[in-house]
PDB file of C-alpha atoms and ligand atoms in Angstrom:
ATOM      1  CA  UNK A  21      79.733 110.000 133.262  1.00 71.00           C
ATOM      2  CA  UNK A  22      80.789 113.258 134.868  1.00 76.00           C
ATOM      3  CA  UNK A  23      83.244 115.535 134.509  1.00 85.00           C
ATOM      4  CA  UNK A  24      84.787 118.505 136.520  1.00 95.00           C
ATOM      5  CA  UNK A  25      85.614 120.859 134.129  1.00 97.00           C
ATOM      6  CA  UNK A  26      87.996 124.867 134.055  1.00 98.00           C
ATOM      7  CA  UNK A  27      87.511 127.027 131.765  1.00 98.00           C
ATOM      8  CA  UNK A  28      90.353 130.190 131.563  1.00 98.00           C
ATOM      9  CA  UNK A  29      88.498 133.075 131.112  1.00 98.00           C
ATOM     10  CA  UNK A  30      92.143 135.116 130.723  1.00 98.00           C
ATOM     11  CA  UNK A  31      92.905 138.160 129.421  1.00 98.00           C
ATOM     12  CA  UNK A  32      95.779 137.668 126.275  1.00 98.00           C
ATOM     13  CA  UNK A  33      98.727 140.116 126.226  1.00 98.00           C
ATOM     14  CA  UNK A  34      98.909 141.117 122.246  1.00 98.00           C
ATOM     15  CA  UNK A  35     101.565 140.056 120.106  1.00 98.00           C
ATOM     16  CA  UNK A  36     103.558 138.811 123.169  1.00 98.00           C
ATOM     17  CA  UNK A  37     103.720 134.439 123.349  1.00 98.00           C
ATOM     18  CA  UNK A  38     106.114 134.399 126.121  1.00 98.00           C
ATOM     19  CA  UNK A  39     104.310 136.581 128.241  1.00 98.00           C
ATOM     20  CA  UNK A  40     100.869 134.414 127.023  1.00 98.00           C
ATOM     21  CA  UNK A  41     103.005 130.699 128.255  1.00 98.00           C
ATOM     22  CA  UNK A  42     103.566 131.956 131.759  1.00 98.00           C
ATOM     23  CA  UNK A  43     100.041 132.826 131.809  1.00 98.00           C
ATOM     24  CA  UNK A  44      98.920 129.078 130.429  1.00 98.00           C
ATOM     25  CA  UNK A  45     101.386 127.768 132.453  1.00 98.00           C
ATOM     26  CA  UNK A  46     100.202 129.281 135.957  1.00 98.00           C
ATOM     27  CA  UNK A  47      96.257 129.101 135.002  1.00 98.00           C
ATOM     28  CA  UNK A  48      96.735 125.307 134.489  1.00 98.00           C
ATOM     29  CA  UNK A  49      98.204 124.665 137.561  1.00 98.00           C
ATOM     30  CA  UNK A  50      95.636 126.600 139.589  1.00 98.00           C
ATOM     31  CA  UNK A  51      93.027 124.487 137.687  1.00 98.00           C
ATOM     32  CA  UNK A  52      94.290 121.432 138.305  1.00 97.00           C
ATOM     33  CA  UNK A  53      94.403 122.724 142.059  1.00 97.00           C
ATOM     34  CA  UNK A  54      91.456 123.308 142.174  1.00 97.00           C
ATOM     35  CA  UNK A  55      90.448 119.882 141.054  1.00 96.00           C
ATOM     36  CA  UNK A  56      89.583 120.562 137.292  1.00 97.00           C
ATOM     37  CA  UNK A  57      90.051 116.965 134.665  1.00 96.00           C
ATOM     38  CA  UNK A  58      89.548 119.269 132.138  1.00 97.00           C
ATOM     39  CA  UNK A  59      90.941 122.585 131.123  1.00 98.00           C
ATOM     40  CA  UNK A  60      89.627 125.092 128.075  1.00 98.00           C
ATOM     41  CA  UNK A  61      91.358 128.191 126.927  1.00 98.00           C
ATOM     42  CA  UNK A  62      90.109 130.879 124.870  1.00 98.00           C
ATOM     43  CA  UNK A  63      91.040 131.477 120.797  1.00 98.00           C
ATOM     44  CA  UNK A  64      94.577 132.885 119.979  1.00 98.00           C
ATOM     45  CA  UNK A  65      95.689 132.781 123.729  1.00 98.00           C
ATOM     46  CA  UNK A  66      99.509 133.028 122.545  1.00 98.00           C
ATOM     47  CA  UNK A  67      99.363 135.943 120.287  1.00 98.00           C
ATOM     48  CA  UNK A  68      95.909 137.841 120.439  1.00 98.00           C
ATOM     49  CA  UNK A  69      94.347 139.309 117.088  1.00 98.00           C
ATOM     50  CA  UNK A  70      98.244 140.285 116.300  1.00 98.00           C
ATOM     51  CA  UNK A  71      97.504 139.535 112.877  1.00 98.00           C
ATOM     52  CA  UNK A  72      99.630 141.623 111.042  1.00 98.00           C
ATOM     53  CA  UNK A  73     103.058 140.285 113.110  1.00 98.00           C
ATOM     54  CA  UNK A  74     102.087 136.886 112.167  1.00 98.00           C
ATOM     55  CA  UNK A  75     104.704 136.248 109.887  1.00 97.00           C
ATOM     56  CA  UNK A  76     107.474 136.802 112.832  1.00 97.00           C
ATOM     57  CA  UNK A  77     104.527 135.556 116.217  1.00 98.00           C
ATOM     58  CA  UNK A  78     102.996 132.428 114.614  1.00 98.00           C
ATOM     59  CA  UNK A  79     104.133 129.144 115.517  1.00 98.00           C
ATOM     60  CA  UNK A  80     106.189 126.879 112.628  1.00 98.00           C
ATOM     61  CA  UNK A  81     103.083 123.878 112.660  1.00 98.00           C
ATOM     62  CA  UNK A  82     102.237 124.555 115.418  1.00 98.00           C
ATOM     63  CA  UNK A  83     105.049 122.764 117.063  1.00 98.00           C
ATOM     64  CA  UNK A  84     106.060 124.656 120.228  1.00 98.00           C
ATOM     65  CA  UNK A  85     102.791 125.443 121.300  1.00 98.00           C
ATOM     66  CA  UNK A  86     101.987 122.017 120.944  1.00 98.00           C
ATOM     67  CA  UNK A  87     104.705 120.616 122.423  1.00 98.00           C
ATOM     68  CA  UNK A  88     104.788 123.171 125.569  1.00 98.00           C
ATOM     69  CA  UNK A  89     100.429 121.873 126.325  1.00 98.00           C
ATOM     70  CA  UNK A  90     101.522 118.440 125.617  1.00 98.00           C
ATOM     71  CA  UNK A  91     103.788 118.554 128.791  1.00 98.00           C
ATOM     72  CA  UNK A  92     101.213 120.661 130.880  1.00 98.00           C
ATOM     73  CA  UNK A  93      98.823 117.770 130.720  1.00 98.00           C
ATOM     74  CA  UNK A  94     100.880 115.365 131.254  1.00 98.00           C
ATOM     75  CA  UNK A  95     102.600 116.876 134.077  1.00 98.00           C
ATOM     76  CA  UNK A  96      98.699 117.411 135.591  1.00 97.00           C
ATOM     77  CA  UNK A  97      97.309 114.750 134.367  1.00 97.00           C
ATOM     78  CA  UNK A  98      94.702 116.944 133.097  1.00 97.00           C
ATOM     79  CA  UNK A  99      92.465 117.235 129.329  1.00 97.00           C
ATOM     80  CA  UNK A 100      93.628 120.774 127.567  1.00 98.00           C
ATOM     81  CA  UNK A 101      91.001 122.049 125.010  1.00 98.00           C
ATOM     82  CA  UNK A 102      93.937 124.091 124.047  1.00 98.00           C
ATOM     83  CA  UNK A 103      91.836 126.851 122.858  1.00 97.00           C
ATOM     84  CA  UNK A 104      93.060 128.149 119.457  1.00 98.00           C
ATOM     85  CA  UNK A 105      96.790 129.368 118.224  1.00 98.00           C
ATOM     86  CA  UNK A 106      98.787 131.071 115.423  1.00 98.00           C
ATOM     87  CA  UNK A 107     100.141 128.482 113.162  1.00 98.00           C
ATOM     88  CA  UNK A 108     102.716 128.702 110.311  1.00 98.00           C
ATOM     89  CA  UNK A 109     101.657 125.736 108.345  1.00 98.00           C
ATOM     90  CA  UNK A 110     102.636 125.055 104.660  1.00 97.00           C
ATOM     91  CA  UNK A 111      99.699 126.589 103.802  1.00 97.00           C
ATOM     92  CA  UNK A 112      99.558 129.927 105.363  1.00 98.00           C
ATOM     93  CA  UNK A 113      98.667 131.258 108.334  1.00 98.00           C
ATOM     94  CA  UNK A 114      95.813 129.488 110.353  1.00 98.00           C
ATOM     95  CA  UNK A 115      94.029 129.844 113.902  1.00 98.00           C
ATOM     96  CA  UNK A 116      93.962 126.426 114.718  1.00 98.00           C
ATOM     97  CA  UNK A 117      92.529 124.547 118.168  1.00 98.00           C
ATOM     98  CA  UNK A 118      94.713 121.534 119.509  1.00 98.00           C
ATOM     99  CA  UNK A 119      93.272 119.270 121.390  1.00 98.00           C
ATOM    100  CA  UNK A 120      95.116 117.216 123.854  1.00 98.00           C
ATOM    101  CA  UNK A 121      94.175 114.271 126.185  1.00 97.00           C
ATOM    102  CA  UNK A 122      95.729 113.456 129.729  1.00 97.00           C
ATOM    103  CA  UNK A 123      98.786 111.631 128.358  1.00 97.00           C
ATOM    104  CA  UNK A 124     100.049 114.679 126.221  1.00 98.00           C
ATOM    105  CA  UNK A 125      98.738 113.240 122.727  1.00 98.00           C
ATOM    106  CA  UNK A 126      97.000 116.024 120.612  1.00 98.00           C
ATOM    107  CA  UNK A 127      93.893 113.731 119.943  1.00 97.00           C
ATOM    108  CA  UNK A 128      92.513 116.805 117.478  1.00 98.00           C
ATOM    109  CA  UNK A 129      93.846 119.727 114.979  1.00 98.00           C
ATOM    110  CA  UNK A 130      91.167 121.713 113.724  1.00 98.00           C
ATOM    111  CA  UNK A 131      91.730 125.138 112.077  1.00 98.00           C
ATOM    112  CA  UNK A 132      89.000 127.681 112.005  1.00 98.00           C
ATOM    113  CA  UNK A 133      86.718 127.665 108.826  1.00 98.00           C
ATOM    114  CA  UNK A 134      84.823 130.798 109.083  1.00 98.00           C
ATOM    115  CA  UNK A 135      87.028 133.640 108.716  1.00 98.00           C
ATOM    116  CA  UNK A 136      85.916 136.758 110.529  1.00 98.00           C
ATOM    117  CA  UNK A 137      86.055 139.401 108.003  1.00 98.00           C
ATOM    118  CA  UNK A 138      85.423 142.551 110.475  1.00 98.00           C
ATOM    119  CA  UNK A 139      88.253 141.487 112.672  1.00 98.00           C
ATOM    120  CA  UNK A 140      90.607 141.321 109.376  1.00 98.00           C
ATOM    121  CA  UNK A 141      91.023 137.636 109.496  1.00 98.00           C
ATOM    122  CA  UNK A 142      90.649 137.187 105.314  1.00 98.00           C
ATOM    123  CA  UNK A 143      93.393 139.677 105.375  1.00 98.00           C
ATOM    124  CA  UNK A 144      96.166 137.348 106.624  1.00 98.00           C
ATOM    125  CA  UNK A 145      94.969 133.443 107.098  1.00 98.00           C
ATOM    126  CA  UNK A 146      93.656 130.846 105.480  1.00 98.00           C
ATOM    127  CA  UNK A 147      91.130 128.867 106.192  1.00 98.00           C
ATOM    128  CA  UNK A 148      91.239 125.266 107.677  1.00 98.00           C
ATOM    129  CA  UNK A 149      90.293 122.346 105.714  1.00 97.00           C
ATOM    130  CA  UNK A 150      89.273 119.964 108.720  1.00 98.00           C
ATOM    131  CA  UNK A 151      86.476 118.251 110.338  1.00 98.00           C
ATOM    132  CA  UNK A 152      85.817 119.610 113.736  1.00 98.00           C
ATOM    133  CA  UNK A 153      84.658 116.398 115.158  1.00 98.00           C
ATOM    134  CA  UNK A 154      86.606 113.580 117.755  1.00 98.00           C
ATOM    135  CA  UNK A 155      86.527 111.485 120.472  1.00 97.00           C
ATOM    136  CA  UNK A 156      88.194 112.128 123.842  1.00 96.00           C
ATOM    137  CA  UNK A 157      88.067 109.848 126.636  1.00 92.00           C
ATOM    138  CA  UNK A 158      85.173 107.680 124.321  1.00 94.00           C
ATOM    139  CA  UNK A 159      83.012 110.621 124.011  1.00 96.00           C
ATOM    140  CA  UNK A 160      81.897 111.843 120.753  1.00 98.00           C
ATOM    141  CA  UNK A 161      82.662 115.741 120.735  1.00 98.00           C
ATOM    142  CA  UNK A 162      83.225 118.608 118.116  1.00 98.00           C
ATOM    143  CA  UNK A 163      85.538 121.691 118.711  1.00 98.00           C
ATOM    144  CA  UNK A 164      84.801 125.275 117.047  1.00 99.00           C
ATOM    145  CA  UNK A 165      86.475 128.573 117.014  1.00 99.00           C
ATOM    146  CA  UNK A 166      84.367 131.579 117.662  1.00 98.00           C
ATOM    147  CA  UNK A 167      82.694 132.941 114.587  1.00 98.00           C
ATOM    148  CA  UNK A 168      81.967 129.517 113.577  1.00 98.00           C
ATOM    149  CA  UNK A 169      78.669 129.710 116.071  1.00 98.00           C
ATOM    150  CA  UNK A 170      77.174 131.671 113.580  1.00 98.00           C
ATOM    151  CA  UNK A 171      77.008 128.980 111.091  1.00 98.00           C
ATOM    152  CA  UNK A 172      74.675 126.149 112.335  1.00 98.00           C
ATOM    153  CA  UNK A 173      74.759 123.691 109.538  1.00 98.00           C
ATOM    154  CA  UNK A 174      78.476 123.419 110.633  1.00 98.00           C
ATOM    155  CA  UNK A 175      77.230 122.821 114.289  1.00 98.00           C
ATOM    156  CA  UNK A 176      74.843 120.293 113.382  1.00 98.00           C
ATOM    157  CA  UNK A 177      76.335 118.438 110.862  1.00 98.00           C
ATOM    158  CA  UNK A 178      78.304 117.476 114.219  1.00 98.00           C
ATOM    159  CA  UNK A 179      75.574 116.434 116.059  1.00 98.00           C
ATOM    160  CA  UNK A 180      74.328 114.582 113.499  1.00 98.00           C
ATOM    161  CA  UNK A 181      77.493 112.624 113.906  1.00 98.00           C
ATOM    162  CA  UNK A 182      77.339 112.056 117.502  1.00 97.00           C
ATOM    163  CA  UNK A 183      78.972 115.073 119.010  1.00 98.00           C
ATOM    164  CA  UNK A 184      77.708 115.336 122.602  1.00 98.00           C
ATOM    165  CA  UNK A 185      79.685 117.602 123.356  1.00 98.00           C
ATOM    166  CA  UNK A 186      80.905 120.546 122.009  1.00 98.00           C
ATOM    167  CA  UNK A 187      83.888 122.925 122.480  1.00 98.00           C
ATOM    168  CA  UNK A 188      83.731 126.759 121.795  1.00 98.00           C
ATOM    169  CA  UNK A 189      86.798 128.933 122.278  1.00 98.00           C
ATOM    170  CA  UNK A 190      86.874 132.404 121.464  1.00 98.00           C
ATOM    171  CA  UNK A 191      87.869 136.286 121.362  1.00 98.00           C
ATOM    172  CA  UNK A 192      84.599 137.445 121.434  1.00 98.00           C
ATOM    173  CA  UNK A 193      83.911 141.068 121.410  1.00 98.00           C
ATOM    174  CA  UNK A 194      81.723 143.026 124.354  1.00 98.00           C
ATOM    175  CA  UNK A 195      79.637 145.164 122.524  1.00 98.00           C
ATOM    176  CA  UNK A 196      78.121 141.910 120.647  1.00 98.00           C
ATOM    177  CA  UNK A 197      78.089 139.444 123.510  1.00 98.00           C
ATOM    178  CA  UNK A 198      73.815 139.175 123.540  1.00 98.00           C
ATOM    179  CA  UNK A 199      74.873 137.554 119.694  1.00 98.00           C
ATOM    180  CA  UNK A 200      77.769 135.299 121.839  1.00 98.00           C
ATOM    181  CA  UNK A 201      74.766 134.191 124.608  1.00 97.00           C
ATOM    182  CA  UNK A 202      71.839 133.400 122.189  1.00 98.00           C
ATOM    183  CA  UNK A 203      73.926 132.305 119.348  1.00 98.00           C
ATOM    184  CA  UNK A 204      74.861 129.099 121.786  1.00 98.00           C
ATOM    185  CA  UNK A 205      71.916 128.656 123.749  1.00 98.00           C
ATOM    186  CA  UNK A 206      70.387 128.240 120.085  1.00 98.00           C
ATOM    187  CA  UNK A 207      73.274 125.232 119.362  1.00 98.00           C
ATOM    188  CA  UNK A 208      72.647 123.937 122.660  1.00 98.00           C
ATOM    189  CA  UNK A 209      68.730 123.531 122.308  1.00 98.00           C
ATOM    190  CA  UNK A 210      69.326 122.394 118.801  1.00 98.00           C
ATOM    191  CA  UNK A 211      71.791 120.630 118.667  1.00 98.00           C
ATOM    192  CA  UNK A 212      70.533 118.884 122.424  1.00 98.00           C
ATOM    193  CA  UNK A 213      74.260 118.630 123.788  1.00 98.00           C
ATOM    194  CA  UNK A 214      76.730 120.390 125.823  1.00 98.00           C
ATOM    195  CA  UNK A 215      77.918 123.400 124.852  1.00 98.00           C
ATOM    196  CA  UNK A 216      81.396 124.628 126.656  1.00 98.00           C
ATOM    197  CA  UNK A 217      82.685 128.086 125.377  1.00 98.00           C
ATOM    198  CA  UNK A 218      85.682 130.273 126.896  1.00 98.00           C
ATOM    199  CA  UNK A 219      86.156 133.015 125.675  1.00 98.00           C
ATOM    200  CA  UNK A 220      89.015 135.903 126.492  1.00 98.00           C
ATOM    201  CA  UNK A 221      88.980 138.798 128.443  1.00 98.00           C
ATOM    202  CA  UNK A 222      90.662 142.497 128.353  1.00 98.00           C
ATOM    203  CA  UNK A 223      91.468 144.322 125.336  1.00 98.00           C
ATOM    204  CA  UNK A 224      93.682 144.658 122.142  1.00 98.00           C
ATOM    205  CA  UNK A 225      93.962 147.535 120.213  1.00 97.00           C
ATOM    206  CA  UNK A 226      90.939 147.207 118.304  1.00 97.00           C
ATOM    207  CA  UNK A 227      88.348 145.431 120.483  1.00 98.00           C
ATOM    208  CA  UNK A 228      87.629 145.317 124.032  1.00 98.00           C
ATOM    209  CA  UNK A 229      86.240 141.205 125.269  1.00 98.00           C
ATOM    210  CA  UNK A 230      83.202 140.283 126.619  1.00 98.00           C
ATOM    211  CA  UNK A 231      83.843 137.336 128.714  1.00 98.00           C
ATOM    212  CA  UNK A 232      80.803 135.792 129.240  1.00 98.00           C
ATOM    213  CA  UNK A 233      82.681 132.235 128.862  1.00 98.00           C
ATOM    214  CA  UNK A 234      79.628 129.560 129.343  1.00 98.00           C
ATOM    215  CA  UNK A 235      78.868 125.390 129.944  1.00 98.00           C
ATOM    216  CA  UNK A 236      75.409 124.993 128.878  1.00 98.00           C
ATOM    217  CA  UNK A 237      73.618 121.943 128.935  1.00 98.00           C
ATOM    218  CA  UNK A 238      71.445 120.226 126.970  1.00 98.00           C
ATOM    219  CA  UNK A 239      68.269 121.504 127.676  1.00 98.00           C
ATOM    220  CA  UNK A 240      69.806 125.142 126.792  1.00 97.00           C
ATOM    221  CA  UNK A 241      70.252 126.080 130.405  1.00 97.00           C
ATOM    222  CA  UNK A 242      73.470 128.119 131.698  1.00 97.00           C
ATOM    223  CA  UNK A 243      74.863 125.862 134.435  1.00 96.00           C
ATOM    224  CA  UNK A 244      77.913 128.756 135.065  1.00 96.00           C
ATOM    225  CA  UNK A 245      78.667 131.559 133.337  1.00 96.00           C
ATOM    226  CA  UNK A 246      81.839 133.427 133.566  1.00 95.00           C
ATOM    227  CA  UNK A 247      80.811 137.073 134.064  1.00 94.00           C
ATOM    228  CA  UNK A 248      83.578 139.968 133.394  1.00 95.00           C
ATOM    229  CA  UNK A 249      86.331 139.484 134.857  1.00 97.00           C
ATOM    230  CA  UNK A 250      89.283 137.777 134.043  1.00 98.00           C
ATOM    231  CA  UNK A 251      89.018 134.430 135.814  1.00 97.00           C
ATOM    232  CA  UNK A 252      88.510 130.387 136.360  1.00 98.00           C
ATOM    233  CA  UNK A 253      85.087 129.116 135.707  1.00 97.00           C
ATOM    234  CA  UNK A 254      84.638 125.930 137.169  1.00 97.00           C
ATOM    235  CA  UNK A 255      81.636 123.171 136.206  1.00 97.00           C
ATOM    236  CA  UNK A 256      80.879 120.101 136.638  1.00 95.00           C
ATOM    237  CA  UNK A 257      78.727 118.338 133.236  1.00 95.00           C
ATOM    238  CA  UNK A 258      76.987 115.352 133.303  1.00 95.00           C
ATOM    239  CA  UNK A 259      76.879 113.243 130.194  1.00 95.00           C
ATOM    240  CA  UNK A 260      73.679 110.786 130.697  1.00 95.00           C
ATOM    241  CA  UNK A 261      71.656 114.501 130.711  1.00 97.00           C
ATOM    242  CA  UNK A 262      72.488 114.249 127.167  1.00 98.00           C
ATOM    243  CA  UNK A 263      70.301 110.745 126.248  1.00 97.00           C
ATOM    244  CA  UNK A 264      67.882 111.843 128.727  1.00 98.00           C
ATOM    245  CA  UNK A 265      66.755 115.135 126.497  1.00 98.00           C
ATOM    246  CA  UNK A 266      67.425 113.044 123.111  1.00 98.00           C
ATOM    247  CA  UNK A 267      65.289 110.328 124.537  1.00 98.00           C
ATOM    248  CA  UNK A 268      62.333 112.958 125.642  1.00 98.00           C
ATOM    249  CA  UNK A 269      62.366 115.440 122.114  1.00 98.00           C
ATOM    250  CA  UNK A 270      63.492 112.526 119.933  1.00 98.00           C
ATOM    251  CA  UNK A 271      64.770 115.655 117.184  1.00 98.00           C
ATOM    252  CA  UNK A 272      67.192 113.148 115.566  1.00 97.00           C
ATOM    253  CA  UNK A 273      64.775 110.470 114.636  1.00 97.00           C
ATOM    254  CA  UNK A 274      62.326 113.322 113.774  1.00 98.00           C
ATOM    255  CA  UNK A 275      64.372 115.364 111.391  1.00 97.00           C
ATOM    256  CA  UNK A 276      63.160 115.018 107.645  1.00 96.00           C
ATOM    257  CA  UNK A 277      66.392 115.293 106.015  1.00 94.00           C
ATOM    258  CA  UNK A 278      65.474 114.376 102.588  1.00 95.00           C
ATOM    259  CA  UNK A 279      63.524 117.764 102.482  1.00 96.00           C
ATOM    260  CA  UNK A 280      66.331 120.027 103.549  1.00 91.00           C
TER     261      UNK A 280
HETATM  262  N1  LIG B 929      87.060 136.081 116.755  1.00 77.82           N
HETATM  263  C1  LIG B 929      85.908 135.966 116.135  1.00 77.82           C
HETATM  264  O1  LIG B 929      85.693 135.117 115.289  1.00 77.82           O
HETATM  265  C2  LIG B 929      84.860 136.986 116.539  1.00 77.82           C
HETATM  266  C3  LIG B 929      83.489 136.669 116.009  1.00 77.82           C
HETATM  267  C4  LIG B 929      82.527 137.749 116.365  1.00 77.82           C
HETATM  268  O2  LIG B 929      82.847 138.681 117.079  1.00 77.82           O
HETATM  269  C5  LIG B 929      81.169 137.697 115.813  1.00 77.82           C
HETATM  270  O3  LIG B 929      80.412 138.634 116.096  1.00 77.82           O
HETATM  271  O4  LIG B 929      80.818 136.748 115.108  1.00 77.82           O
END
């Protein structure tokens, strides 16, 4: 099974959601253009790290912003990984990844776990109490939000499922992309599945982005890599590669998990 695949590597105007839609809105529709099933966009694309303006920028359940990628795919016909947004849920404030299939259904809500202390996120949100796994289009595949990379066991608790794919979106800061670039070659060759990560571009007032957005395959090799500039990535993944590298390392009969 293959799939042609666009992942937004945009730059997010901060604290500004209408600004952020027109963006979504246009990138889409050059994706689909340009032949894409599948669109990903990067972590917090509506608001940025605006964290502090939350209370007035985040979206009530995440309703609108639901609601506005809901129509985009079914307008295109297209898959949105909708990357992450600001919610307003009865809870607190969450960064949470919607996941939407060709028909407009959100298939998947999954709010980020691992709060990033250094950009402040302990400060204002709470953390999500979901599973990042699901199925879309009858593939098993798991969805993750930036500094969640850094915690394998979450990863491969996954794959251990099934995932066979899995979805990384992002705001990623430049000066530690090398972390961004080994840290998911290392869940791709573990984990033996595809990894596809967009992350943002441009700046905020704190941090400058590092691009770098990535589809890596199972065998841990970089199929396209987004570079630095804000733009489309396009790749195409093929899903049989996955059996074929569980079949040759057999890692998932092999693991011993009674000893860890
Ligand atoms: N938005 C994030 O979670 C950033 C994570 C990050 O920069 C890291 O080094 O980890």
């Amino acid at each position: 099974m293959q799939k042609k695949i666009a992942l937004i590597q945009m730059d997010v105007t901060y604290g500004d959601p209408k600004v952020n839609f027109a963006r979504v809105n246009k990138w889409v529709k050059d994706a689909v253009q340009s032949g894409a099933e599948m669109v990903v966009l990067p972590e917090l694309w509506d608001t940025g790290y605006d964290l502090k303006r939350f209370d007035v920028l985040a979206d009530k359940d995440a309703h609108a912003t639901t609601e506005f990628l809901s129509d985009l795919a079914k307008q295109h016909n297209v898959t949105i990984i909708g990357g992450s947004v600001a919610e307003d849920s009865k809870d607190g404030m969450k960064n949470t990844m919607l996941v939407i299939d060709q028909n407009g259904k959100l298939v998947h809500k999954y709010s980020k776990l691992h709060l990033f202390q250094l950009m402040d996120e302990h400060l204002h949100l709470v953390e999500g109490q979901d599973e990042a796994d699901f199925e879309l289009d009858g593939v098993p595949s798991a969805g993750f939000i930036c500094y969640d990379i850094r915690f394998p066991e979450w990863l491969r608790k996954s794959a251990v499922n099934g995932a066979k794919v899995m979805y990384v979106v992002a705001e990623w800061p430049k000066s530690r992309i090398d972390h961004w670039r080994t840290l998911l070659q290392a869940r791709a060759i573990e984990n033996q599945c595809y990894v596809i990560a967009c992350n943002r571009i441009g700046s905020d007032p704190n941090n400058e982005f590092g691009g770098m957005s990535l589809v890596m395959d199972p065998w841990g090799e970089i199929i396209t890599e987004g570079g630095s500039e804000e733009k489309m990535i396009l790749s195409e993944i093929d899903l049989d590669k996955v059996d074929e590298v569980r079949k040759r390392i057999p890692i998932f009969q092999d693991r011993r998990a009674e000893w860890y």
